Amino acid sequence: MDTLHCMRVFVRVIDTGSFTAAAQAMDLSTAQVSRLVSELEQQLQARLLHRTTRRLALTEVGERYLQRCRQILGEVDEAAAEARGAHLKPHGRLRVHTMTGLGLQHLTHLVARYTERYPEVVVELTLSQRTPDLLEDGHDVIITFARELPDSQMVAQVLGSMFSVLCAAPDYLKKRGVPMEPADLRQHRYLRLLDPLYHDNWLFDGEDSEFDVLPAESFQVNVAESLAKAAQAGMGVCLLPSFVACPPVRDGKLLRLLPEYRLRERSIYAVYPSRRFLDAKIKTWVEFLKAELPPLLAQDEALLEDPKHWAINSKLLRQQK
């Protein structure tokens, strides 16, 4: 027995005043309408209607039940309308996860612009150093990095790419010298980023071979922004994601080392559960990121590729010579 359907039939009988009129309005037979109301009374173990050959009248129980039916059916219809419209109009809570560095440098600003465009969406942004399980952790979209995504039932949209660069503070380089090739790094102090996405070693891809370097460790931390602060304090050489390196490099607090090398190149993906019946807030958020994030990443790349930010072109090297 479909209780909601029986409730709708019962309400329609009262609104139209007869079983026959309700049957015509709902494209049913009079016998079907009568049977459904009887089944509802049987389930409730209560009489809802007094029936005569000329008229119907609600019992006291029927009057109370009618009010509750109208309330329940109204809420059901409202919920259905909201769900049907979810793919049309961005609305509700959007749960987004990304890595800490990207979130601090770019995503937080983009969230502000997105919510200005779609004010009925409340964005819940989570930043951490791990990639969570999309479904188990309840996120709508995960922004993550990978060389290539593993086979999955999830949908992944490419948002751009990132890479890591070697950096050190000017004062540190004045004391320890500017490395001219990867092997020189063995004479320097290594600031380590504890990140499950990467191996510890620094792998340099040359024209003919790969060169693996691991300088002497002197400091380790699990957040790239803290690693950048340690490098600015002159503690050693660090490997920073491009978007984390840009602010201190732009401000002259760090210089880029070995600019002919890019390490740990990764694609940036937006991952979400399914394209079918895609919620409008997820669709508009991913489309917004695809339009707005690549120009920011391009600005990062342009800054790091500008020779004026390279240690080999600074006054440091000329002073060493």
XYZ file of C-alpha atoms in Angstrom:
321
model
C 0.000 0.000 0.000
C 1.302 3.445 -0.992
C 0.402 5.534 2.050
C 1.218 8.895 0.452
C -0.921 8.022 -2.571
C -3.810 7.020 -0.329
C -3.444 10.268 1.599
C -3.607 12.250 -1.651
C -6.749 10.377 -2.689
C -8.351 11.024 0.712
C -7.595 14.772 0.501
C -8.899 14.942 -3.067
C -12.162 13.244 -2.019
C -12.698 15.916 0.637
C -11.728 18.767 -1.705
C -14.030 17.603 -4.524
C -16.860 16.444 -2.237
C -17.330 12.928 -3.666
C -15.595 9.714 -4.688
C -16.735 10.160 -8.274
C -15.347 13.702 -8.630
C -12.062 12.664 -7.007
C -11.830 9.704 -9.386
C -12.298 11.947 -12.424
C -9.706 14.446 -11.161
C -7.108 11.725 -10.542
C -7.879 9.592 -13.611
C -9.021 6.662 -11.486
C -12.237 4.690 -11.243
C -14.717 5.422 -8.461
C -14.191 1.890 -7.183
C -10.424 2.456 -6.976
C -10.892 5.664 -5.000
C -13.288 3.981 -2.581
C -10.910 1.031 -2.145
C -7.884 3.278 -1.446
C -9.743 5.258 1.212
C -10.904 1.998 2.809
C -7.327 0.655 2.802
C -6.162 3.860 4.508
C -8.833 3.462 7.218
C -7.864 -0.177 7.646
C -4.200 0.747 8.090
C -5.075 3.472 10.616
C -7.696 1.330 12.366
C -9.919 4.406 12.377
C -12.957 5.640 10.428
C -12.203 8.850 8.528
C -15.509 9.375 6.681
C -19.205 8.922 7.281
C -20.633 7.683 3.984
C -24.260 8.014 2.859
C -25.817 7.798 -0.591
C -26.054 11.586 -0.775
C -23.040 13.006 1.040
C -19.736 12.434 2.799
C -18.833 13.797 6.214
C -15.567 13.739 8.092
C -15.382 12.057 11.451
C -13.605 13.833 14.286
C -10.565 11.657 13.666
C -10.871 12.365 9.931
C -10.807 16.130 10.511
C -7.568 15.910 12.512
C -6.048 13.480 10.034
C -6.988 15.741 7.103
C -5.035 18.646 8.623
C -1.966 16.479 9.111
C -2.281 15.083 5.586
C -2.311 18.582 4.105
C 0.770 19.496 6.135
C 2.693 16.327 5.247
C 1.801 16.396 1.555
C 2.732 20.063 1.357
C 6.181 19.366 2.795
C 6.651 16.383 0.471
C 5.711 18.504 -2.560
C 8.009 21.298 -1.419
C 10.929 18.883 -0.941
C 10.319 17.357 -4.369
C 10.191 20.773 -6.020
C 13.433 21.779 -4.321
C 15.148 18.560 -5.390
C 13.907 18.894 -8.976
C 15.180 22.462 -9.097
C 18.589 21.634 -7.595
C 20.079 21.155 -11.062
C 18.662 24.484 -12.245
C 19.521 27.033 -9.546
C 22.597 27.036 -7.270
C 21.335 26.832 -3.707
C 22.312 25.326 -0.364
C 25.588 24.196 1.212
C 28.570 23.374 -1.019
C 31.258 21.315 0.737
C 34.690 21.750 -0.870
C 38.043 20.259 0.132
C 41.492 21.211 -1.130
C 45.125 21.160 -0.071
C 46.110 23.876 2.393
C 48.483 25.806 0.121
C 46.145 26.079 -2.843
C 43.279 26.966 -0.522
C 45.164 29.786 1.163
C 46.724 31.245 -1.980
C 43.856 30.987 -4.472
C 40.718 29.083 -3.469
C 39.658 31.329 -0.591
C 39.634 34.370 -2.894
C 37.751 32.451 -5.547
C 35.156 31.307 -3.011
C 34.494 34.941 -2.137
C 33.919 35.797 -5.793
C 31.767 32.713 -6.373
C 29.465 33.454 -3.421
C 29.120 37.039 -4.596
C 27.819 35.667 -7.901
C 25.675 32.960 -6.257
C 24.588 34.383 -2.875
C 22.204 31.502 -2.100
C 25.138 29.064 -1.883
C 27.006 28.654 1.403
C 30.510 27.301 0.755
C 32.101 25.114 3.432
C 35.818 25.055 2.544
C 38.046 22.484 4.263
C 41.838 22.738 3.994
C 44.178 19.892 4.911
C 47.285 18.062 3.738
C 45.497 14.807 2.980
C 43.157 13.817 0.171
C 39.928 12.610 1.779
C 37.422 10.032 0.619
C 34.850 12.041 -1.310
C 31.776 10.075 -0.297
C 32.712 8.941 3.215
C 33.782 12.439 4.292
C 30.705 14.092 2.787
C 32.407 16.520 0.396
C 30.702 17.673 -2.798
C 33.936 18.563 -4.639
C 37.598 17.787 -3.931
C 40.362 19.853 -5.537
C 43.429 17.621 -5.655
C 46.787 17.138 -7.416
C 47.973 14.066 -9.305
C 50.119 12.994 -12.247
C 47.069 11.094 -13.441
C 43.919 10.044 -11.640
C 43.322 6.344 -10.934
C 40.295 4.595 -12.386
C 37.266 5.663 -10.411
C 33.520 6.072 -10.551
C 34.058 9.759 -9.840
C 34.118 12.540 -12.408
C 37.359 14.540 -12.716
C 37.770 17.875 -14.488
C 41.258 19.282 -15.155
C 41.615 22.809 -13.751
C 45.259 23.432 -14.634
C 48.706 22.345 -13.553
C 51.273 23.145 -10.897
C 54.909 22.382 -10.171
C 57.450 22.881 -7.395
C 60.541 25.090 -7.394
C 63.691 25.286 -5.296
C 64.065 28.431 -3.208
C 66.286 29.948 -0.561
C 66.626 33.286 1.204
C 69.169 35.865 -0.031
C 70.947 35.932 3.330
C 71.326 32.153 3.346
C 72.765 32.173 -0.183
C 75.238 34.895 0.740
C 76.640 32.594 3.399
C 76.395 29.216 1.650
C 76.664 30.100 -2.039
C 74.289 29.651 -4.977
C 74.058 26.050 -6.276
C 74.727 25.889 -10.014
C 73.688 22.274 -10.580
C 71.709 19.662 -8.630
C 74.817 17.986 -7.207
C 75.727 21.242 -5.448
C 72.655 20.874 -3.251
C 74.385 18.166 -1.252
C 76.417 20.952 0.340
C 73.260 22.715 1.535
C 70.706 22.329 4.312
C 67.444 20.626 3.386
C 64.049 21.882 4.604
C 61.612 19.021 4.204
C 57.878 19.177 3.485
C 56.033 16.238 5.044
C 53.431 15.642 2.366
C 51.906 12.252 1.471
C 51.634 13.333 -2.169
C 55.411 13.399 -2.643
C 58.495 11.288 -2.053
C 61.259 12.765 0.061
C 63.943 12.880 -2.635
C 64.316 15.701 -5.129
C 64.339 14.154 -8.592
C 65.835 16.287 -11.375
C 65.008 15.271 -14.956
C 67.895 16.125 -17.269
C 68.275 15.738 -21.023
C 69.987 12.370 -20.718
C 69.193 11.093 -17.244
C 67.518 11.604 -13.905
C 69.490 12.919 -10.957
C 68.298 12.149 -7.431
C 69.298 14.513 -4.609
C 68.607 14.460 -0.905
C 70.561 17.138 1.004
C 71.199 16.891 4.728
C 67.915 17.329 6.581
C 67.713 20.232 9.031
C 63.980 20.942 9.409
C 60.656 19.359 8.543
C 57.050 20.569 8.629
C 53.739 19.455 7.113
C 52.474 22.813 5.771
C 54.179 24.473 2.796
C 53.543 28.016 4.078
C 55.476 27.194 7.252
C 58.255 25.724 5.125
C 58.455 29.004 3.193
C 58.718 30.932 6.474
C 61.576 28.694 7.604
C 63.398 29.314 4.323
C 62.877 33.064 4.649
C 64.475 32.849 8.094
C 67.635 31.485 6.451
C 67.313 27.891 7.635
C 68.103 26.315 4.270
C 66.898 25.343 0.799
C 63.295 24.288 0.277
C 61.089 22.898 -2.464
C 57.793 24.798 -2.666
C 54.639 24.382 -4.750
C 54.464 27.143 -7.346
C 51.498 28.944 -5.791
C 53.151 28.933 -2.349
C 56.511 30.124 -3.662
C 55.136 33.128 -5.545
C 54.415 35.614 -2.708
C 57.870 35.432 -1.026
C 59.643 35.272 -4.403
C 57.710 38.302 -5.647
C 58.614 40.193 -2.455
C 62.296 39.298 -2.753
C 62.286 37.246 0.446
C 63.184 34.094 -1.490
C 65.100 33.513 -4.731
C 64.524 30.691 -7.175
C 67.349 28.178 -7.571
C 68.163 26.026 -10.618
C 65.398 27.624 -12.712
C 65.952 25.190 -15.581
C 64.249 22.532 -13.452
C 60.625 22.047 -12.493
C 60.019 19.333 -9.939
C 56.892 17.422 -8.952
C 54.711 18.557 -11.837
C 51.067 17.702 -11.219
C 47.666 18.313 -12.757
C 44.987 19.950 -10.618
C 41.626 18.188 -10.700
C 38.120 18.916 -9.482
C 36.630 15.564 -8.460
C 32.923 15.024 -7.782
C 30.537 12.040 -7.709
C 28.475 12.016 -10.908
C 27.357 13.960 -13.966
C 23.817 12.527 -13.762
C 21.361 14.961 -12.163
C 24.327 17.149 -11.217
C 23.468 19.704 -8.560
C 23.598 23.263 -9.904
C 25.930 24.451 -7.155
C 28.485 21.752 -8.038
C 28.175 22.428 -11.765
C 28.549 26.207 -11.425
C 31.449 25.874 -8.943
C 33.442 23.588 -11.245
C 32.714 25.777 -14.274
C 33.745 28.835 -12.265
C 37.046 27.189 -11.286
C 37.756 26.113 -14.882
C 37.396 29.736 -15.974
C 39.048 31.552 -13.052
C 41.839 29.313 -11.702
C 43.983 28.862 -14.876
C 44.741 32.614 -15.215
C 45.933 32.684 -11.598
C 48.153 29.657 -12.164
C 49.517 31.295 -15.332
C 50.425 34.392 -13.323
C 52.287 32.188 -10.841
C 54.192 30.524 -13.663
C 55.083 33.831 -15.318
C 56.456 35.224 -12.075
C 58.614 32.177 -11.362
C 59.910 32.161 -14.950
C 60.952 35.826 -14.723
C 64.804 35.853 -14.566
C 64.834 38.799 -12.181
C 63.674 36.406 -9.438
C 66.438 33.857 -10.081
C 69.433 33.582 -7.766
C 71.853 33.186 -10.706
C 70.868 36.648 -11.944
C 71.004 38.375 -8.583
C 73.795 40.431 -7.151
C 74.634 37.457 -4.945
C 76.270 35.527 -7.726
C 78.245 38.515 -8.958
C 79.465 39.150 -5.424
C 80.593 35.523 -5.176
C 82.593 35.853 -8.392
